[in-house]
PDB file of C-alpha atoms in Angstrom:
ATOM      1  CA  UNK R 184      -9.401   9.840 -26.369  1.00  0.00           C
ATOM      2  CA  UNK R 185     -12.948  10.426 -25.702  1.00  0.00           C
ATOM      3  CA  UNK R 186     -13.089  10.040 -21.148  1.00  0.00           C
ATOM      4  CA  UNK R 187     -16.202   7.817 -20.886  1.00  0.00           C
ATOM      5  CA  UNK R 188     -16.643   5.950 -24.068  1.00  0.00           C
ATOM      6  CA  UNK R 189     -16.992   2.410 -24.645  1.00  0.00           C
ATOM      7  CA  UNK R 190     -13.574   1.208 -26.140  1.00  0.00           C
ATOM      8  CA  UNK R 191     -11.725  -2.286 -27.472  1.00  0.00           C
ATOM      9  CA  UNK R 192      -8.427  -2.544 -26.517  1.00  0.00           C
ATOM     10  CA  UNK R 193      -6.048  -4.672 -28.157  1.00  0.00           C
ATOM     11  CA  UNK R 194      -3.598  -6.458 -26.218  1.00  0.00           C
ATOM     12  CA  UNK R 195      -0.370  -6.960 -28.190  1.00  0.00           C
ATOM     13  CA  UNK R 196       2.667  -9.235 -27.666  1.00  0.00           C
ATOM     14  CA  UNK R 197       5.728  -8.700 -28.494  1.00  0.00           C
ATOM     15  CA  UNK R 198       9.601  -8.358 -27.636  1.00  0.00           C
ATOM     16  CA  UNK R 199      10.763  -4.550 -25.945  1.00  0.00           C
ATOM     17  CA  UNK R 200      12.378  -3.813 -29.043  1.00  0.00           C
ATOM     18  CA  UNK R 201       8.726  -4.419 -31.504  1.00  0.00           C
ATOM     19  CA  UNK R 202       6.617  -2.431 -28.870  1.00  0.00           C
ATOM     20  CA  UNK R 203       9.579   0.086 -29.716  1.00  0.00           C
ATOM     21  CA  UNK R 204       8.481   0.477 -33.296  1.00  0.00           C
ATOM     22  CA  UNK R 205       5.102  -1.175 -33.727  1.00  0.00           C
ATOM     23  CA  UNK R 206       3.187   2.045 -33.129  1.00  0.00           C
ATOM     24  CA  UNK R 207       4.971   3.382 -36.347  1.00  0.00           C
ATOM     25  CA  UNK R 208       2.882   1.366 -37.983  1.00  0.00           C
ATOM     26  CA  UNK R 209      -0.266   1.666 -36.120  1.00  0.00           C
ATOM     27  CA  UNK R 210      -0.673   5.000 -36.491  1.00  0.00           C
ATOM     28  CA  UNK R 211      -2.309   4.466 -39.667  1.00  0.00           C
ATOM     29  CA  UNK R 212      -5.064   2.254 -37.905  1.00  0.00           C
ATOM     30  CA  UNK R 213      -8.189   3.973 -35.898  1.00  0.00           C
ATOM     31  CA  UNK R 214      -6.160   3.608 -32.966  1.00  0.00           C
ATOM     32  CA  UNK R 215      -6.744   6.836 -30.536  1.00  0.00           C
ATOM     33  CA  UNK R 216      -4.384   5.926 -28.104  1.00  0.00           C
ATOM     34  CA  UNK R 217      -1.578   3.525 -27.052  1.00  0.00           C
ATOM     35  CA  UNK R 218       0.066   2.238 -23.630  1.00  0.00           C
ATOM     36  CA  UNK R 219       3.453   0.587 -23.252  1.00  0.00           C
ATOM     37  CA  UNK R 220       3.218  -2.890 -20.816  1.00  0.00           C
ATOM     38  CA  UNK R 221       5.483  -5.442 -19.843  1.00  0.00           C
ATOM     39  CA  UNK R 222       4.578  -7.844 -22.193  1.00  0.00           C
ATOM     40  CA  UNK R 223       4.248  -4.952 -25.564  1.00  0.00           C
ATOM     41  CA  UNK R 224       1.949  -2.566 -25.936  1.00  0.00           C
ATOM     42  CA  UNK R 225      -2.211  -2.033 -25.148  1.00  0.00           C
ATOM     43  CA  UNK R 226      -3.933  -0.158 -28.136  1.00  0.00           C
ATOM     44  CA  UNK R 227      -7.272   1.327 -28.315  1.00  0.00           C
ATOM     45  CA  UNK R 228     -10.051   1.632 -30.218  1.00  0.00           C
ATOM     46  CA  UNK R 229     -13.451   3.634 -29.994  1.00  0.00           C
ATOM     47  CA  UNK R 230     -15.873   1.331 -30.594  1.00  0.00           C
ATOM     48  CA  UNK R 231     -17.572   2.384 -33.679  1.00  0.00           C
ATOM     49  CA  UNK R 232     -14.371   1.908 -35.776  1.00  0.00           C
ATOM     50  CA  UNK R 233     -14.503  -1.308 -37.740  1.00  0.00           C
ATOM     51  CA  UNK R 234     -13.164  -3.541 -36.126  1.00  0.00           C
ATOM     52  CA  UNK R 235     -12.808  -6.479 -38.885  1.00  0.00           C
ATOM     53  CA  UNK R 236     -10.719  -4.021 -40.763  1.00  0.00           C
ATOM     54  CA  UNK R 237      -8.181  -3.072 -37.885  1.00  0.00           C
ATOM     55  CA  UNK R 238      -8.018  -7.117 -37.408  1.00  0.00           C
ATOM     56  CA  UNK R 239      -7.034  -7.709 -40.736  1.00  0.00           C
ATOM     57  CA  UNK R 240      -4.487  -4.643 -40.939  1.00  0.00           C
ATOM     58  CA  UNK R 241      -3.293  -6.133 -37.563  1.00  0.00           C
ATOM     59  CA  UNK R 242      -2.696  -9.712 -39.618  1.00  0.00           C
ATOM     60  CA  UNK R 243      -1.508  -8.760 -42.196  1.00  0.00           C
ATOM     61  CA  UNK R 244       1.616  -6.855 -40.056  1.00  0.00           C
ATOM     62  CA  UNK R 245       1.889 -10.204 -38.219  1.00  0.00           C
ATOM     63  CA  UNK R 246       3.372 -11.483 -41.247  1.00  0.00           C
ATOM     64  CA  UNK R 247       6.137  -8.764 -40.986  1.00  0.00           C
ATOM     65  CA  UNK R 248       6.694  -8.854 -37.638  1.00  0.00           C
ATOM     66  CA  UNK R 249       6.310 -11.150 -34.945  1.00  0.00           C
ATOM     67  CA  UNK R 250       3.572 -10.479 -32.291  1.00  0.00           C
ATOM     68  CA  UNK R 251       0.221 -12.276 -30.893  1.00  0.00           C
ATOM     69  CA  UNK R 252      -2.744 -10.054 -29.925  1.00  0.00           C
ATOM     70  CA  UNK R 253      -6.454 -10.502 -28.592  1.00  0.00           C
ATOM     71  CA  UNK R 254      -8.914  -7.537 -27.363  1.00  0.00           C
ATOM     72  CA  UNK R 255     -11.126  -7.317 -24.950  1.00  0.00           C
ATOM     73  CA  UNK R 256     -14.309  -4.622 -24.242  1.00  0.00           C
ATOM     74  CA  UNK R 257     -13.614  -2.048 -21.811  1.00  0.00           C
ATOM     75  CA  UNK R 258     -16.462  -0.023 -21.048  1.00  0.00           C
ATOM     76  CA  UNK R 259     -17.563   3.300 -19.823  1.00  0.00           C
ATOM     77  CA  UNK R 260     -14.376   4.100 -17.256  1.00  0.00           C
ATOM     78  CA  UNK R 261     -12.806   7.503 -17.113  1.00  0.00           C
ATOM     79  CA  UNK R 262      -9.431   7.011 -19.465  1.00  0.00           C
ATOM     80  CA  UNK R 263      -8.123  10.324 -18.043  1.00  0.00           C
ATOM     81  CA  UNK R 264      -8.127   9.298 -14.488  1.00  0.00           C
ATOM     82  CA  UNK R 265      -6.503   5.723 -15.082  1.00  0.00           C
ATOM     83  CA  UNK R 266      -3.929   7.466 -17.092  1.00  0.00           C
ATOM     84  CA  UNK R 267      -3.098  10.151 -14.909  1.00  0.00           C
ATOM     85  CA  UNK R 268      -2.891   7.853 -12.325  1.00  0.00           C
ATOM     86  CA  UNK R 269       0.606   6.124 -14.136  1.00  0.00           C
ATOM     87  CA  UNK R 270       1.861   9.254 -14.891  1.00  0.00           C
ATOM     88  CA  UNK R 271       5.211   9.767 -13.817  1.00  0.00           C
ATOM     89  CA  UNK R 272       7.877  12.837 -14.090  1.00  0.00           C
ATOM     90  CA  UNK R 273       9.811  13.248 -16.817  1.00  0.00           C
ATOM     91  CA  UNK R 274      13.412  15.285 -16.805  1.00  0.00           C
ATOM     92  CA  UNK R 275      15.082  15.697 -19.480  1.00  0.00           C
ATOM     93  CA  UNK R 276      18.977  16.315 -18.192  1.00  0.00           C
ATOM     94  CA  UNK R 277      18.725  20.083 -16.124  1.00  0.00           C
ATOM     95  CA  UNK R 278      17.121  21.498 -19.195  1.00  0.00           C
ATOM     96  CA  UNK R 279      13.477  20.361 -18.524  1.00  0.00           C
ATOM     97  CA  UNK R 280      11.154  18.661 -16.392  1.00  0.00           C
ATOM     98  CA  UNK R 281       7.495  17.475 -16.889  1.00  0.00           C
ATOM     99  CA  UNK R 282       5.364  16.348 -14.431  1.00  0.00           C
ATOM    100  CA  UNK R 283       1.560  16.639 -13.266  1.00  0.00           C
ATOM    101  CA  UNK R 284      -0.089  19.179 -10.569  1.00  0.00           C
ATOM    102  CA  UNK R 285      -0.018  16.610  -8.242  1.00  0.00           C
ATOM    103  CA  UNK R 286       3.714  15.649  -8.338  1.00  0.00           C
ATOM    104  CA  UNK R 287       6.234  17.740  -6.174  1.00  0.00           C
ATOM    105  CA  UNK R 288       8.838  20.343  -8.162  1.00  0.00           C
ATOM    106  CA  UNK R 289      12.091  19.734  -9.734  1.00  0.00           C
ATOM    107  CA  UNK R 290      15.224  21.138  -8.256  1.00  0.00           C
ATOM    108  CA  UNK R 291      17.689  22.434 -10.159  1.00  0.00           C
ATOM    109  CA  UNK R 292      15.844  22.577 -13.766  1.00  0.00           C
ATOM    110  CA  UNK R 293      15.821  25.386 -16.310  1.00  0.00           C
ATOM    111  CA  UNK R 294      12.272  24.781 -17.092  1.00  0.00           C
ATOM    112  CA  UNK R 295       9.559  23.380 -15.439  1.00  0.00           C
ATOM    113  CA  UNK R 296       5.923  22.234 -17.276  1.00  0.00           C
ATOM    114  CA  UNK R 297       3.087  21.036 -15.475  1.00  0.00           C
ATOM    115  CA  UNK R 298       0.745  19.141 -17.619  1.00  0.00           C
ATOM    116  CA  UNK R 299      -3.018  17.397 -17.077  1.00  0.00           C
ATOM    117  CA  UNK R 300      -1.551  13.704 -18.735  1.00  0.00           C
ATOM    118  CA  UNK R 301      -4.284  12.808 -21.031  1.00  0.00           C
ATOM    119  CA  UNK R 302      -4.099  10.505 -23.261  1.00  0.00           C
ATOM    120  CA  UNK R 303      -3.126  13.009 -25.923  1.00  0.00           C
ATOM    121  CA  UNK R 304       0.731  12.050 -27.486  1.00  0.00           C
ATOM    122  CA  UNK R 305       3.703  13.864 -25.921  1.00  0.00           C
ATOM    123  CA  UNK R 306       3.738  13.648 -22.088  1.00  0.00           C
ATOM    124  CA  UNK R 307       7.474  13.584 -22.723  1.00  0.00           C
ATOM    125  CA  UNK R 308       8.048   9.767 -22.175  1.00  0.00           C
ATOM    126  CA  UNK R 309       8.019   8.787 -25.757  1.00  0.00           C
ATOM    127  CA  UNK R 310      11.687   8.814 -26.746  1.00  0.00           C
ATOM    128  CA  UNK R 311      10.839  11.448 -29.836  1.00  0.00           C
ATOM    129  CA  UNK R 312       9.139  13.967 -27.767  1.00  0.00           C
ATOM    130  CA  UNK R 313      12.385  13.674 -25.483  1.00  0.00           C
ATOM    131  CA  UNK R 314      14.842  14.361 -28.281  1.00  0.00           C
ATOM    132  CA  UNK R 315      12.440  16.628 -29.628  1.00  0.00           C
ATOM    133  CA  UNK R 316      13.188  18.531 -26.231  1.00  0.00           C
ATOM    134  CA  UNK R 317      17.182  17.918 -26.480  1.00  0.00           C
ATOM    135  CA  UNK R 318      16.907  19.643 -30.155  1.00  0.00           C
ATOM    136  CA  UNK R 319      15.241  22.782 -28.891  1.00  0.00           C
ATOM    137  CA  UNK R 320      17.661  23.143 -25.935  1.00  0.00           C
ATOM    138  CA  UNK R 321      20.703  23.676 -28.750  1.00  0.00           C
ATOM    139  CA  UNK R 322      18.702  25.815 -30.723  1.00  0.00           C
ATOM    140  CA  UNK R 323      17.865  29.376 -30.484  1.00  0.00           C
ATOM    141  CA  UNK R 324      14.420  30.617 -30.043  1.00  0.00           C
ATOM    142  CA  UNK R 325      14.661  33.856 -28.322  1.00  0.00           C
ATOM    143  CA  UNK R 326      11.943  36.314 -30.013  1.00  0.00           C
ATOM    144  CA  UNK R 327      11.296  34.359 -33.077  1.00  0.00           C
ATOM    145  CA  UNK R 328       8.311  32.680 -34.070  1.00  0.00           C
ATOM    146  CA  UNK R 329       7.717  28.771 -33.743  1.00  0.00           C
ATOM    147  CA  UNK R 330       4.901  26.280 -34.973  1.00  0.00           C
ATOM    148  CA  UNK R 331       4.733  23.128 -33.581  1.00  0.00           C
ATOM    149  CA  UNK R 332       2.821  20.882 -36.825  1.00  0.00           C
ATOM    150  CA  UNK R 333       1.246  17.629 -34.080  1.00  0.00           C
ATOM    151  CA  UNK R 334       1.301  19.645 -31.082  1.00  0.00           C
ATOM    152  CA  UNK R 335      -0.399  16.330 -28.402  1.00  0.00           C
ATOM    153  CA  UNK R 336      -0.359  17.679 -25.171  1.00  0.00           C
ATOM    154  CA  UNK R 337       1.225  20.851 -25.739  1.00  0.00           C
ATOM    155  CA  UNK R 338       4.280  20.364 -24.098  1.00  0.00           C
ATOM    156  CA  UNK R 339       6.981  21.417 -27.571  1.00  0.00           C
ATOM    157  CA  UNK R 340       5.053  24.373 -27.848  1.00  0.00           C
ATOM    158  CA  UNK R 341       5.064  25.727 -24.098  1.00  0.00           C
ATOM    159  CA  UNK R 342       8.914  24.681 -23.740  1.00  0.00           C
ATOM    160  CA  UNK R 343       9.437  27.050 -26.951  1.00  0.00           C
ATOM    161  CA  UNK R 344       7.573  29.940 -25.162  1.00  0.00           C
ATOM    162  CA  UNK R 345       9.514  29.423 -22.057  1.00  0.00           C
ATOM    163  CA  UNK R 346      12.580  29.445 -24.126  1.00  0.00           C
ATOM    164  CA  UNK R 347      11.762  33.017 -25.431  1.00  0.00           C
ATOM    165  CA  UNK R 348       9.782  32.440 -28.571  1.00  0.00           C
ATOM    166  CA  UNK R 349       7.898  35.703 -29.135  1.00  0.00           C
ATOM    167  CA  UNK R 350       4.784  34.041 -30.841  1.00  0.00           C
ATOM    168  CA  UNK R 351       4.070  29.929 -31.210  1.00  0.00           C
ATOM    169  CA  UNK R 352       1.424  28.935 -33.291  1.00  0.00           C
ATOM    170  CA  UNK R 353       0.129  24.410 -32.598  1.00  0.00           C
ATOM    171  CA  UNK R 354      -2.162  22.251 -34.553  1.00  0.00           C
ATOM    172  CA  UNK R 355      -3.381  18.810 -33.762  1.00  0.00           C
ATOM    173  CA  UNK R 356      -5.918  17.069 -35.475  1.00  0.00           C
ATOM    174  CA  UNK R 357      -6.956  15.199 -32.804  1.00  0.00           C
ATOM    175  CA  UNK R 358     -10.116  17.570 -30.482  1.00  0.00           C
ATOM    176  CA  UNK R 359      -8.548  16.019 -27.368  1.00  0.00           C
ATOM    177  CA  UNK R 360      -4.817  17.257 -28.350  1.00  0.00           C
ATOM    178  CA  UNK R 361      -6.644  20.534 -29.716  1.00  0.00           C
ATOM    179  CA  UNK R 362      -7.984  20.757 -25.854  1.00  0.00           C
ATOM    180  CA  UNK R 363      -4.856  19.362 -23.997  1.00  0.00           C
ATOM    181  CA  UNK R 364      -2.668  21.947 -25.246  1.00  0.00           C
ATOM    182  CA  UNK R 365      -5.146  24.924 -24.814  1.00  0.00           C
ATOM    183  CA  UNK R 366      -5.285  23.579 -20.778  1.00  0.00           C
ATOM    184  CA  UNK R 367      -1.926  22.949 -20.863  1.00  0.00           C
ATOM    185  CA  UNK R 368      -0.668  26.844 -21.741  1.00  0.00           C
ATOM    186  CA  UNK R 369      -3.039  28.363 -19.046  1.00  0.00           C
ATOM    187  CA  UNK R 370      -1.951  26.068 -16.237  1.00  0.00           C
ATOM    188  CA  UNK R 371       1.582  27.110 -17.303  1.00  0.00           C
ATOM    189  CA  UNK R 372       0.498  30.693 -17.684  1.00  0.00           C
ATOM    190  CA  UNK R 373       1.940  30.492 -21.451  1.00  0.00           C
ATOM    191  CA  UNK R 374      -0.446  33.316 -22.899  1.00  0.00           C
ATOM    192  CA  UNK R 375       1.112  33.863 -26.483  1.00  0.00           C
ATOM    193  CA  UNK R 376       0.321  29.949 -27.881  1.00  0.00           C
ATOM    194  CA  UNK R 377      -2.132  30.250 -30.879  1.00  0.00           C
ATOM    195  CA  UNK R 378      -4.136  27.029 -31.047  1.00  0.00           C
ATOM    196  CA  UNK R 379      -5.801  25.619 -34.254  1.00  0.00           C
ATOM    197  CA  UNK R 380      -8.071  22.097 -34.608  1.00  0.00           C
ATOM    198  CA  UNK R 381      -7.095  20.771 -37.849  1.00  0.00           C
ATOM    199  CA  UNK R 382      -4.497  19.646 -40.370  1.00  0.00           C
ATOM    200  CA  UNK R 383      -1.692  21.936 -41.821  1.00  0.00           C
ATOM    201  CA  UNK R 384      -4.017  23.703 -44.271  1.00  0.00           C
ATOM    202  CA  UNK R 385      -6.410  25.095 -41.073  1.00  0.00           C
ATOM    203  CA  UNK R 386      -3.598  27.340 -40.178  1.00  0.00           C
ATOM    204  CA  UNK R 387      -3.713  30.689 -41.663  1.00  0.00           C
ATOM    205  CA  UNK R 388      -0.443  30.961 -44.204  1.00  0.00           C
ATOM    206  CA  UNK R 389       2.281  32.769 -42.786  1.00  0.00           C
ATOM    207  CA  UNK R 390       6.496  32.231 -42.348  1.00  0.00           C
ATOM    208  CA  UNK R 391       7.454  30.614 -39.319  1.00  0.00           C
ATOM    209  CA  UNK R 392      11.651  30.807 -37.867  1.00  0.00           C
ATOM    210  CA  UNK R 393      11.320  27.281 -36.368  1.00  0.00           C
ATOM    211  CA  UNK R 394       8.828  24.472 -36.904  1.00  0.00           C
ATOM    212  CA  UNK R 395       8.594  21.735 -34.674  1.00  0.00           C
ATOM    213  CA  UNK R 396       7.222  18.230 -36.212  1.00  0.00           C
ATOM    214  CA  UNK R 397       7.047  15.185 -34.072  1.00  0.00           C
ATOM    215  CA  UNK R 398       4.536  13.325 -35.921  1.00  0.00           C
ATOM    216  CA  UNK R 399       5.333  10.377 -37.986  1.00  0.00           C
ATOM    217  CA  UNK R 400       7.060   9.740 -40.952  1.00  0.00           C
ATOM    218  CA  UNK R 401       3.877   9.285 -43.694  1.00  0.00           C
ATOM    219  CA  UNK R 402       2.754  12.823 -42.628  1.00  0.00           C
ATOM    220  CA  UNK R 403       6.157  14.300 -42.376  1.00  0.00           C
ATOM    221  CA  UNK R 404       7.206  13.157 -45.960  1.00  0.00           C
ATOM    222  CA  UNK R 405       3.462  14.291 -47.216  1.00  0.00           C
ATOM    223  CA  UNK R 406       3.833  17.809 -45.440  1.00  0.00           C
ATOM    224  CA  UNK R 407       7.910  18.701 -46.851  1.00  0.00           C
ATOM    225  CA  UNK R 408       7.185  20.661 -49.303  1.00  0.00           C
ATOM    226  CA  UNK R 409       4.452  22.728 -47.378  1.00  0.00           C
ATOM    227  CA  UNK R 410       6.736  23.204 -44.553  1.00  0.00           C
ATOM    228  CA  UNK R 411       9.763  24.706 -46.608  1.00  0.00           C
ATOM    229  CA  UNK R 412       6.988  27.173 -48.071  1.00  0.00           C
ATOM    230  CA  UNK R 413       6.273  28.127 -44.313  1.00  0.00           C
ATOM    231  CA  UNK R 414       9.770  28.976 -43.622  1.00  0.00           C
ATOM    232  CA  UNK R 415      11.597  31.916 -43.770  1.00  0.00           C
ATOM    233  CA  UNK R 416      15.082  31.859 -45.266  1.00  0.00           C
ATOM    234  CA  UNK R 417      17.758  30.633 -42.765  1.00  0.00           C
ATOM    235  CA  UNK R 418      15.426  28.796 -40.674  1.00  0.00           C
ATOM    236  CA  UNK R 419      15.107  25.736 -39.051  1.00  0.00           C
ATOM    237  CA  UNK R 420      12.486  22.245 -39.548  1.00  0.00           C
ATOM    238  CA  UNK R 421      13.120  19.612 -36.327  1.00  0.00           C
ATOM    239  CA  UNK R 422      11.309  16.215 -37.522  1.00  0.00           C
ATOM    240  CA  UNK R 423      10.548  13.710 -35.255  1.00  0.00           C
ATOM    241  CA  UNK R 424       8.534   9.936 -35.176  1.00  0.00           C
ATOM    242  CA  UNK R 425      10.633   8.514 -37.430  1.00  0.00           C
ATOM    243  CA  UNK R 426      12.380   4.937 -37.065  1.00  0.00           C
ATOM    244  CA  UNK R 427      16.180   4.769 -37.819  1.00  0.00           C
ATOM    245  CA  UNK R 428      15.345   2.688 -41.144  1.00  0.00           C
ATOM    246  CA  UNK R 429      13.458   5.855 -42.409  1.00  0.00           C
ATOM    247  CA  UNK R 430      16.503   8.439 -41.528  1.00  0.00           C
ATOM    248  CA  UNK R 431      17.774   8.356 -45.393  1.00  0.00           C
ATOM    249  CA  UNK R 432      14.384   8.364 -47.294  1.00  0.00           C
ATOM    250  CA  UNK R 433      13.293  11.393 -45.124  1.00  0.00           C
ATOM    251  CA  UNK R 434      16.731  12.923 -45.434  1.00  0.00           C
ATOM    252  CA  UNK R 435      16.619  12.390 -49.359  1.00  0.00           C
ATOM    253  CA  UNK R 436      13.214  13.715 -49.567  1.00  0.00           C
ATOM    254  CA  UNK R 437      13.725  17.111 -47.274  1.00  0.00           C
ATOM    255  CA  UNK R 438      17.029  17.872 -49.563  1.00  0.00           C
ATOM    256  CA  UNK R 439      14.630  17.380 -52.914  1.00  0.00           C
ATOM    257  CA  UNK R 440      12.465  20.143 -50.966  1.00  0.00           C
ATOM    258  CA  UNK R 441      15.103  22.761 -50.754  1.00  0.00           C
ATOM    259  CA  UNK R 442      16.226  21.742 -46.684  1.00  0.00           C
ATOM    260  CA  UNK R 443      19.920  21.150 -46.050  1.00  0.00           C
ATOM    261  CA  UNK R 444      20.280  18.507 -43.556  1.00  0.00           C
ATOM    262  CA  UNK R 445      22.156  19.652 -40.473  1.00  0.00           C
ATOM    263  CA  UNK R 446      22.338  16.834 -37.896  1.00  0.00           C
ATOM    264  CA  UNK R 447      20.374  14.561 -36.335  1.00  0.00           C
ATOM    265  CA  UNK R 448      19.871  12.375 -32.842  1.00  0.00           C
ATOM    266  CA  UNK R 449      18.797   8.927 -31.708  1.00  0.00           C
ATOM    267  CA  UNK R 450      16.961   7.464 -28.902  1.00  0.00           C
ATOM    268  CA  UNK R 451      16.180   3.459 -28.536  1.00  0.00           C
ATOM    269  CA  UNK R 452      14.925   2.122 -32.353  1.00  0.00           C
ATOM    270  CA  UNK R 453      13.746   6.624 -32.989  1.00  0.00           C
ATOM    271  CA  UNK R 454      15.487   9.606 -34.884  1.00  0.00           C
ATOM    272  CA  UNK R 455      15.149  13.216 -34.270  1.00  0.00           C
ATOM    273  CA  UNK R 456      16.941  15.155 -37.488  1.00  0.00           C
ATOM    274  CA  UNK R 457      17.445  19.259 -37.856  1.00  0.00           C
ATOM    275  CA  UNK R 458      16.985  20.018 -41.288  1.00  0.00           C
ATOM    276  CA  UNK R 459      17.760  24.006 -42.247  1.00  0.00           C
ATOM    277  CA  UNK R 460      16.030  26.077 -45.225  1.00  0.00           C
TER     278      UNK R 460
END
């Protein structure tokens, strides 16, 4: 989310279990960026999007779901420093714990990542990046090599280094996630993260041992088949941003690829499934 541009932001109503799911279904409008609030959820727009279209997308989910929204102009304030400002640790059991430069340590964690908390996804407070975390703590990384297909902020693919990965490729194709994770890795001093700008196809072909996928469910069920083609036999797909109604289609899907479903995890109204090739 560009720092200093003029943006709308949408204020949306709802009950804490809609602001659970609703962004499942935003993601497929020109939003850039979304906030959880008391009352639901705050989404934003750059302004040059169309903004009739987003308002009719928005209607036409009202009649699915039950919410009331109105927007208002925010202009010209620095997103990154009103974020950062909120920010607020995140530990996931003693395996991990996230938090900002200006925060003080953990005690007692195996790992430790310090992040800049743009608004790029996956500071680690959604509930699929933190089950995306809980999967790689049962599953072995030492020296093999790991691609993290979404990577946000950065944060799946510096908790695989730190877990022993020997190489980790990340792709976002969002320029502020592209930059976020790049930052991210040095203030860690991760040095073997390969970053690419782009979709799937901008990353150069090669077989991966893990890949890491906490994006949503559209893009996970359009990318299957190109992810079982990056794997090497015996290895291992972890799929995230998918809602517990979507478990079985993606499931059903990933086994018509070639995967063999192994297990899977839930957080609030979100899934986190381990498929194996």
């Amino acid at each position: 989310m560009s720092p200093t541009k003029t943006h709308t932001c949408y204020h949306i109503h709802t009950t804490p279990e809609l602001t659970e799911i609703l962004p499942a279904y935003l993601e497929g409008m020109p939003f850039n960026a979304f906030e959880e609030t008391e009352t639901g959820l705050k989404a934003y727009l750059e302004q040059h999007a169309i903004e009739s279209a987003v308002e009719a997308d928005l209607e036409a989910l009202r009649e699915k779901f039950e919410f009331t929204f109105y927007k208002e102009v925010i202009k010209n304030e620095n997103w990154n420093a009103i974020w950062e400002a909120g920010f607020q640790p995140v530990l996931v059991e003693h395996f991990c714990g996230i938090r900002a430069n200006f925060h003080p340590s953990f005690e007692n964690v195996k790992h430790e990542i310090i992040i800049h908390p743009k608004m790029a996804f996956g500071t680690g407070h959604h509930a699929t990046t933190y089950m995306m975390m809980s999967m790689i703590e049962t599953t072995e990384l030492k020296d093999k090599t790991v691609f993290d297909y979404g990577c946000g902020t950065g944060i799946l693919a510096i908790l695989a280094s730190k877990e022993g990965a020997a190489a980790v490729d990340a792709v976002d194709i969002e320029s502020e996630s592209y930059e976020s994770t790049i930052e991210n890795a040095a203030v860690n001093q991760v040095n073997n993260i390969t970053t690419y700008h782009g979709t799937l196809d901008d990353v150069p072909e090669k077989k991966y041992d893990v890949i890491l996928a906490n994006i949503n469910r559209n893009v996970i069920l359009d990318s299957l088949d190109t992810l079982y083609s990056r794997l090497k036999q015996e290895s291992i797909l972890l799929v995230s941003g998918i809602l517990h109604m979507d478990e079985e289609m993606v499931i059903k899907t990933a086994k018509d690829c070639g995967f063999n479903y192994q297990e899977g995890i839930r957080k609030g109204d979100w899934s986190c499934l381990k498929f194996k090739k």
